[in-house]
Short mmCIF file of C-alpha atoms in Angstrom, two decimals:
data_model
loop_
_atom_site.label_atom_id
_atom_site.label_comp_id
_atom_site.label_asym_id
_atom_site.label_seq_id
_atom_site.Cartn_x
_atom_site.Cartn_y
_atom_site.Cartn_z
CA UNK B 1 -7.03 31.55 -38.55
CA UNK B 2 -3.55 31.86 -36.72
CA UNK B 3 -5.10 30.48 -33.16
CA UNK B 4 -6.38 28.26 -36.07
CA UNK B 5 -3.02 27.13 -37.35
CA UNK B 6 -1.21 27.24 -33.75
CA UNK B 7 -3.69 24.38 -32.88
CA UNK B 8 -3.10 22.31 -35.87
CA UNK B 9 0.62 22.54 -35.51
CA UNK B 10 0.76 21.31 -31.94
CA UNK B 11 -1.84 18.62 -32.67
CA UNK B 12 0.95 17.47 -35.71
CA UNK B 13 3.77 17.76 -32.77
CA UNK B 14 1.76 15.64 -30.35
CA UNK B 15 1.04 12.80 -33.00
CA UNK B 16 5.06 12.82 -33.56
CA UNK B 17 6.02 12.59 -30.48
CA UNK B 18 8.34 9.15 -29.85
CA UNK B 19 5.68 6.28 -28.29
CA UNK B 20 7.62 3.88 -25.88
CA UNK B 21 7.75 0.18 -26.90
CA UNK B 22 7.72 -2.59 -24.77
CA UNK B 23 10.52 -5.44 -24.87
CA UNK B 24 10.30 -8.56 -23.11
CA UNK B 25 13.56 -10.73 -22.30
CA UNK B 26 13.62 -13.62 -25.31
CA UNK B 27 16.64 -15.17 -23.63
CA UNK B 28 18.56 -15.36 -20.51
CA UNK B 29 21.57 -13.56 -21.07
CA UNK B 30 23.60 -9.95 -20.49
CA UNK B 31 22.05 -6.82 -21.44
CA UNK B 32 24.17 -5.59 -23.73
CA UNK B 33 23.24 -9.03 -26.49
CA UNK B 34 20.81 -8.35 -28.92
CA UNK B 35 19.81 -11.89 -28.79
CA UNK B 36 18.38 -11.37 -25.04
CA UNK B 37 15.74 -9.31 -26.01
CA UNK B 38 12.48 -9.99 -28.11
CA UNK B 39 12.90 -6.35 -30.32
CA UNK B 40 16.42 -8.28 -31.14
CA UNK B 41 18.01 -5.22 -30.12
CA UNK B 42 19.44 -3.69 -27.03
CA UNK B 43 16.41 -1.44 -25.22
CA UNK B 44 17.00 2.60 -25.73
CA UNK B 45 15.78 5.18 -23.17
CA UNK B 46 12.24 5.17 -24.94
CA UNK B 47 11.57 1.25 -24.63
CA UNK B 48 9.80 -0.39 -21.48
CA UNK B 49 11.94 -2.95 -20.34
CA UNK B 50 9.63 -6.47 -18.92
CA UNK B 51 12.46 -8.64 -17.08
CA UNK B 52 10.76 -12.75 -16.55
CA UNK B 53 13.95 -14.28 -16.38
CA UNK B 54 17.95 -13.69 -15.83
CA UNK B 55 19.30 -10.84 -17.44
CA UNK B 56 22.99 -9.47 -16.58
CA UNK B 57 23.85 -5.57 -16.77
CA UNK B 58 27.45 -6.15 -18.40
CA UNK B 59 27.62 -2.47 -19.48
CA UNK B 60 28.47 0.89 -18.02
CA UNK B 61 25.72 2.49 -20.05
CA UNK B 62 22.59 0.92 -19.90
CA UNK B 63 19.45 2.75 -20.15
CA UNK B 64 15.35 2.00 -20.40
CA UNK B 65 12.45 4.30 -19.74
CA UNK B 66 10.36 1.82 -17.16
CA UNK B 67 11.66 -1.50 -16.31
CA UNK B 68 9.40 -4.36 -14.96
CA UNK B 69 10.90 -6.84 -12.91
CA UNK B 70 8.40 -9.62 -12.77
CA UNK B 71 7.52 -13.48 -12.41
CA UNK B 72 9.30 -16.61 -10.80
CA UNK B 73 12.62 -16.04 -12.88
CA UNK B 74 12.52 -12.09 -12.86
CA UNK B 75 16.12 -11.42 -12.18
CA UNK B 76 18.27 -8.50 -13.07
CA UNK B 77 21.65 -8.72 -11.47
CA UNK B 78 24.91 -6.56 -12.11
CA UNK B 79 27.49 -8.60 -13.36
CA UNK B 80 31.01 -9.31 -11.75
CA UNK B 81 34.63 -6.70 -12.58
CA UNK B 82 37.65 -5.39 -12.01
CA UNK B 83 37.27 -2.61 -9.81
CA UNK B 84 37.97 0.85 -11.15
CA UNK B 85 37.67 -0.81 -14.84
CA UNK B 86 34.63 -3.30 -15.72
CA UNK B 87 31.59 -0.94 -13.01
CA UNK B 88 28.36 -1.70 -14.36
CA UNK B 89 25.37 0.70 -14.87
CA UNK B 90 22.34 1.25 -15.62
CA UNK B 91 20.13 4.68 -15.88
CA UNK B 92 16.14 4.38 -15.89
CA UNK B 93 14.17 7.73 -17.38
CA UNK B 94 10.80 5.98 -15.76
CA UNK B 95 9.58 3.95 -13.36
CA UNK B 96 11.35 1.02 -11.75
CA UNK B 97 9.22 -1.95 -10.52
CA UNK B 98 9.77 -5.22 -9.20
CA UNK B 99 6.79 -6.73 -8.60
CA UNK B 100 7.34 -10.27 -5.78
CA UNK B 101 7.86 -12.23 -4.42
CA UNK B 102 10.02 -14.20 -6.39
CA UNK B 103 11.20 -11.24 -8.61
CA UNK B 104 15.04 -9.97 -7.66
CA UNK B 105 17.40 -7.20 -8.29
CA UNK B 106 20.39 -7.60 -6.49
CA UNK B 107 24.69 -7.38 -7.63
CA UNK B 108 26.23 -10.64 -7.47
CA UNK B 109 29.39 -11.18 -5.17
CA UNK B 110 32.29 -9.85 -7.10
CA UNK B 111 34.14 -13.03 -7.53
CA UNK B 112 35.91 -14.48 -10.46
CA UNK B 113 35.35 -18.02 -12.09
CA UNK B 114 37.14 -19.64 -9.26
CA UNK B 115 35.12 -17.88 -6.47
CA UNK B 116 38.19 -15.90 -6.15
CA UNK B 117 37.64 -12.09 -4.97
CA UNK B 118 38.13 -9.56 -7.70
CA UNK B 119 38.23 -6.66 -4.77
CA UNK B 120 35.16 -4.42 -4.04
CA UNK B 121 32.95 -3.06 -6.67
CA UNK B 122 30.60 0.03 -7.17
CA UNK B 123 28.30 -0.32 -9.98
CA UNK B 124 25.88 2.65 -10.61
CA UNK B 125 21.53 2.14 -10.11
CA UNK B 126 20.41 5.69 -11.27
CA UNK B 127 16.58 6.43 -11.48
CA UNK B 128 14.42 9.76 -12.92
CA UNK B 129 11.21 7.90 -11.52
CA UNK B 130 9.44 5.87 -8.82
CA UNK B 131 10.92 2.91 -7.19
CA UNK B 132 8.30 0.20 -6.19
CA UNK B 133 9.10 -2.84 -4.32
CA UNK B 134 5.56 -2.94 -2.54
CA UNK B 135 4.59 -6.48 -3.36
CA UNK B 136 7.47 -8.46 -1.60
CA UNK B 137 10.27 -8.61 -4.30
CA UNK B 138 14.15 -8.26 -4.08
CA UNK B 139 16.09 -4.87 -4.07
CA UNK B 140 19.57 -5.50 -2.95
CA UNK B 141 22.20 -3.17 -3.37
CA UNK B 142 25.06 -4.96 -1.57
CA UNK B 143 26.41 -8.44 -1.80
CA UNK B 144 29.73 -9.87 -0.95
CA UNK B 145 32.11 -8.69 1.61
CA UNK B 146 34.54 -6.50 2.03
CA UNK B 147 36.23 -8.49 4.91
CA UNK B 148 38.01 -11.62 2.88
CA UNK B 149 41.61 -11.69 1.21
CA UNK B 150 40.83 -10.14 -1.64
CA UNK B 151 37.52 -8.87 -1.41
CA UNK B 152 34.67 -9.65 -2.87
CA UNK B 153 32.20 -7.02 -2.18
CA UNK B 154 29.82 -5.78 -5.22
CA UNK B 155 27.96 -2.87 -4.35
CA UNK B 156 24.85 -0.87 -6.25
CA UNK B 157 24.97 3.00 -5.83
CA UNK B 158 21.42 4.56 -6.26
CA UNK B 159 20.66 7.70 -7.38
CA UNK B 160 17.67 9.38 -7.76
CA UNK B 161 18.04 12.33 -10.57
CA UNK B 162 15.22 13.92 -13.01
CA UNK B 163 13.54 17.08 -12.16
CA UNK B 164 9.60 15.10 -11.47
CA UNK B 165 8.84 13.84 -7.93
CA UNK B 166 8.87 10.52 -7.47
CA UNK B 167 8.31 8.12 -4.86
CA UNK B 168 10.37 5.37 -2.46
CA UNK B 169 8.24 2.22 -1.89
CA UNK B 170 10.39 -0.35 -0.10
CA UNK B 171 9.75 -3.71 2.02
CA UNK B 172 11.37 -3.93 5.51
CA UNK B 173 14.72 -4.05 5.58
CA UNK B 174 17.09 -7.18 6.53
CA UNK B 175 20.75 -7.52 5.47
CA UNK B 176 19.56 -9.13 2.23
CA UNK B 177 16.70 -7.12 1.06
CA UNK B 178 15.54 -3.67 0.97
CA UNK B 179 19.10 -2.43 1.82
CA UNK B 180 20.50 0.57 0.43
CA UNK B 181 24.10 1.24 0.46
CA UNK B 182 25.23 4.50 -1.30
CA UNK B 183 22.49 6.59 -1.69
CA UNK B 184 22.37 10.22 -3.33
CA UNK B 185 19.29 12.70 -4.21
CA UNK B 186 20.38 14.75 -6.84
CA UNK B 187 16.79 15.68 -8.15
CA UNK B 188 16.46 18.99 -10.49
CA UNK B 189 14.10 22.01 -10.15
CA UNK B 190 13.24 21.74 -6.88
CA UNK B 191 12.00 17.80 -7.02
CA UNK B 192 11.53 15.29 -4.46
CA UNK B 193 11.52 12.06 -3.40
CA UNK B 194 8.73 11.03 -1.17
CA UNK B 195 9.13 7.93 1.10
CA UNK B 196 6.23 5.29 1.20
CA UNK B 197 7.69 3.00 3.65
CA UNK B 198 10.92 3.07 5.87
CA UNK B 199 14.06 2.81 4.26
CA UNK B 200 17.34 2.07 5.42
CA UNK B 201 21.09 2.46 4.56
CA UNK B 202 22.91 -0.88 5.38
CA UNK B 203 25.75 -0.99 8.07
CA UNK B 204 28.95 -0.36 6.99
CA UNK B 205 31.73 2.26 7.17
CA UNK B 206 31.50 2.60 3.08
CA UNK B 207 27.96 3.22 3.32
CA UNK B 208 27.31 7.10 2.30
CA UNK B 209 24.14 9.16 1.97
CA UNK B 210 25.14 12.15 -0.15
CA UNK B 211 22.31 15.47 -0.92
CA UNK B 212 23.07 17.08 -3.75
CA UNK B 213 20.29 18.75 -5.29
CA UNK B 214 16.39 17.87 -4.70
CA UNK B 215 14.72 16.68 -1.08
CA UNK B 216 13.79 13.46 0.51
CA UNK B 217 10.29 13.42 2.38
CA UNK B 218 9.96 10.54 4.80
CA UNK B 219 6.69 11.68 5.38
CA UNK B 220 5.42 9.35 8.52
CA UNK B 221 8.29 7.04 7.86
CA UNK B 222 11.94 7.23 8.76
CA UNK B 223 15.25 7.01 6.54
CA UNK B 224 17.35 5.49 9.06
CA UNK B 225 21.67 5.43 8.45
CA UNK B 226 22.99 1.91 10.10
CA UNK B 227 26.62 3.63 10.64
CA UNK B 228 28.34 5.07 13.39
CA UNK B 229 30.62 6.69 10.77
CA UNK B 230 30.55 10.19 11.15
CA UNK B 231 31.09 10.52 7.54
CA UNK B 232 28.24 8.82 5.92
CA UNK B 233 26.35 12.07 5.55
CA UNK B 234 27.71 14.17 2.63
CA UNK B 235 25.58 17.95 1.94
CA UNK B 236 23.02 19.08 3.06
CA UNK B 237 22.27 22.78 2.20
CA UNK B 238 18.90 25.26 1.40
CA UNK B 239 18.85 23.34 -1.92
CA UNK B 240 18.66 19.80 -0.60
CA UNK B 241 17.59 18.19 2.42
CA UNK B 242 15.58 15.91 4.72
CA UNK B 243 12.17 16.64 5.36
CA UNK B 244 10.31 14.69 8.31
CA UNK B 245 12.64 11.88 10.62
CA UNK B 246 16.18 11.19 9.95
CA UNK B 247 17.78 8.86 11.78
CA UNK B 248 21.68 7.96 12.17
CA UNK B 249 24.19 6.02 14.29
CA UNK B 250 25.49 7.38 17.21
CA UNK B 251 29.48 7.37 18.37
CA UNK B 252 29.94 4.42 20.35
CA UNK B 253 33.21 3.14 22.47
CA UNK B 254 34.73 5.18 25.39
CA UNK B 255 33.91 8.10 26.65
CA UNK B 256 36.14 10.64 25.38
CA UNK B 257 36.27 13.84 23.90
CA UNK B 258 32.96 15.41 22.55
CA UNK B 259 31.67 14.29 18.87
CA UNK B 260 28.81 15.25 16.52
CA UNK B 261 26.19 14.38 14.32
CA UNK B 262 24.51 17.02 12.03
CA UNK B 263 20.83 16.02 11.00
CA UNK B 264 20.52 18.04 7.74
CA UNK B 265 16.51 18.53 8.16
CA UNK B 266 13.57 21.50 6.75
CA UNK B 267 10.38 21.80 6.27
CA UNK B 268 8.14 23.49 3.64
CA UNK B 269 9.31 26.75 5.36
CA UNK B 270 13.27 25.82 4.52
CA UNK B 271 16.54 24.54 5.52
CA UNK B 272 16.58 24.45 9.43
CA UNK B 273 19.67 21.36 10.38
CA UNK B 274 19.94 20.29 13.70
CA UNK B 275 23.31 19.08 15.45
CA UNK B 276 23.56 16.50 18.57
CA UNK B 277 26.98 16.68 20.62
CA UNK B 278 27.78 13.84 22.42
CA UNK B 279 30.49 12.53 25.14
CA UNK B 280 28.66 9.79 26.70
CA UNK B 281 29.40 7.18 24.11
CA UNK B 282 27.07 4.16 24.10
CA UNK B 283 28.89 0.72 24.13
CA UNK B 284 26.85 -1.07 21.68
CA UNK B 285 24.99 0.54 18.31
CA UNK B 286 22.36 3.15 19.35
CA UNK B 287 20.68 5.33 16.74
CA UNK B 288 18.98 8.95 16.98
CA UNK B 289 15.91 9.57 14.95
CA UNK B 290 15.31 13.33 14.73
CA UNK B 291 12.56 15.22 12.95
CA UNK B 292 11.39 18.90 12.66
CA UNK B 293 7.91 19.16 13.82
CA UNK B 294 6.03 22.44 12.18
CA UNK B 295 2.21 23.83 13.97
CA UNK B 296 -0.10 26.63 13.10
CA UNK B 297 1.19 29.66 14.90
CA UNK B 298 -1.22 30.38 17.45
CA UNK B 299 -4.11 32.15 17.06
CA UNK B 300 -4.75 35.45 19.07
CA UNK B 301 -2.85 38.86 19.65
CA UNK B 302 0.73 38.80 19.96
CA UNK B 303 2.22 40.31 23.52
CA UNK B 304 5.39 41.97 24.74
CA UNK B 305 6.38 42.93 21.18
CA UNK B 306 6.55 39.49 19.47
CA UNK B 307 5.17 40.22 16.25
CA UNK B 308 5.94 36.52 14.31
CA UNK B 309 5.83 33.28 15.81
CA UNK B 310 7.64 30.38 13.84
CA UNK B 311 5.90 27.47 12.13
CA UNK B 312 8.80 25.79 13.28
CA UNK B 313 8.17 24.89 16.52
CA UNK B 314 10.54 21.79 18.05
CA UNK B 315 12.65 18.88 16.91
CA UNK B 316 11.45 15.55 18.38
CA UNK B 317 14.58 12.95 19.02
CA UNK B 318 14.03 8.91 19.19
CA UNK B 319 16.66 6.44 20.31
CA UNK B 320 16.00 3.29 18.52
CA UNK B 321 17.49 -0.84 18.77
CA UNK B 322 19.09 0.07 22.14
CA UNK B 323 22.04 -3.02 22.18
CA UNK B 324 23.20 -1.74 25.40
CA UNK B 325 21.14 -1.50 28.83
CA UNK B 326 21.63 1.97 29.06
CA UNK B 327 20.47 4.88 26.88
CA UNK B 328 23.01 7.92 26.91
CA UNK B 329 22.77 11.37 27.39
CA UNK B 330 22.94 14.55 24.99
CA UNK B 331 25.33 17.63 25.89
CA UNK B 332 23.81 19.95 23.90
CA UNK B 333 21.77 20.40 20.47
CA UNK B 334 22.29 23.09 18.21
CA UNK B 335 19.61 24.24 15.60
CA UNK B 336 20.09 26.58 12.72
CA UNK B 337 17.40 28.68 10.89
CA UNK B 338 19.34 29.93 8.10
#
């Protein structure tokens, strides 16, 4: 009669548990207005969010389970602010889709209501789930530019947190779709992002790709940095890193005293980084792909007292969109394994 009772009680717990409900956009308008929404009241993180025409995130604190980006008019934009005051955000505990071609989600160029620059802008994109832009839609996380008196610059920084794995599904990237700017995996438990398609961190000396927590698996596909900024990679440690090709931007200019890139790559086995030293600076943008390649061990008796041989068996390094005539030499590569 207990096992009896147990069953009943989690059968009671199960038919309480909170069922998302779907809300569809009844008007154009900012995210925060009840009146844009069909429920007539701004979505929770338990409603499914369907986006078929304009809707502005005018808030810091947005939040939906899965959002749907969809149709002709699908369009869900960050709206314009003062820098360090007025960043917009928006946090989704599901899935995001946005499902083309016609649908968008992109900032808009930080300007006020005479086109005037307000100064650059980093609004916050942060996602537990999947991100699916498979079917030829928008996902922009950088318009404006940061060159103009002021600036007008409006960038999206995406973050992928939650402790479930979850997948990146992205178009190819040009400078105004598919690009990522700021990117950080800050997954819990262990979790990890698994790439579908390339992806690719736009060009620019703000752009950053931080590893906090959690794993990114390119699988066959490379996560390429468009940066010679030595900078743009923040972490990288036994509890978060790259697993299969990583690419970045090479030092380019004169040749000079040595530099470095670290590569912060593993494999099922762990954390094993890799670090390129370079003198021979390219002249124009040249970018290293570099991925850890893991075999069986061999099979057979071990000789001359080698009792272990390491599933970890070479890094393979790519150059990729050679600018310049000439490809340039290495001076040395480092590995670690831990």
């Amino acid at each position: 009669m207990r096992h009896l009772y147990s069953l009943l009680a989690a059968g009671l717990l199960l038919a309480a548990a909170p069922v998302s409900a779907q809300i569809t956009v009844a008007n154009s308008g900012d995210w925060s207005d009840p009146t844009t929404w069909s429920s007539g009241a701004v979505p929770t993180a338990s409603d499914d969010v369907v986006i078929d025409s304009t809707v502005t995130i005018d808030i810091a604190d947005a939040v939906a389970n899965n959002v749907r980006i969809v149709g002709d008019s699908g369009w869900l934009r960050t709206g314009r602010g003062v820098p360090g005051a007025e960043e917009k955000g928006l946090t989704v505990f599901g899935d995001l889709t946005i499902e083309g071609p016609d649908a968008q989600l992109r900032p808009l160029s930080n300007v006020d209501e005479n086109d005037v620059g307000l100064g650059e802008i980093y609004h916050r994109l942060t996602v537990h789930g999947s991100i699916d832009n498979s079917t030829g839609g928008t996902f922009d996380m950088r318009r404006g530019s940061t060159s103009t008196t002021p600036a007008d610059a409006s960038f999206i920084d995406l973050i992928f947190a939650g402790g479930d794995d979850a997948t990146l599904h992205l178009g190819d990237y040009d400078t105004d779709d598919n690009q990522l700017f700021r990117v950080e995996i800050a997954k819990e438990n262990g979790a990890t992002v698994t790439m579908l398609n390339d992806a690719t961190v736009d060009n620019n000396s703000r752009a950053v790709f931080t590893l906090t927590s959690g794993y990114l698996d390119t699988g066959d596909y490379r996560f390429t940095l468009i940066s010679n900024n030595s900078s743009v990679v923040v972490g990288g440690s036994p509890a978060s890193y790259v697993l299969g090709e990583f690419a970045r931007g090479l030092p380019k200019g004169t040749v000079g005293s040595q530099t470095s890139r670290e590569f912060p790559l593993g494999d099922e086995t762990g954390y094993r980084p890799a670090t390129v030293y370079v003198t021979d600076r390219p002249s124009d943008d040249q970018f290293m792909g570099v991925r850890l390649v893991s075999e069986p061990a061999p099979s057979g008796t071990l000789e001359g007292g080698l009792m272990e041989v390491s599933p970890n068996r070479y890094y393979a390094f790519e150059w990729y969109f050679f600018d310049s005539a000439d490809p340039i030499s290495l001076d040395r590569v480092e590995v670690s394994y831990g």
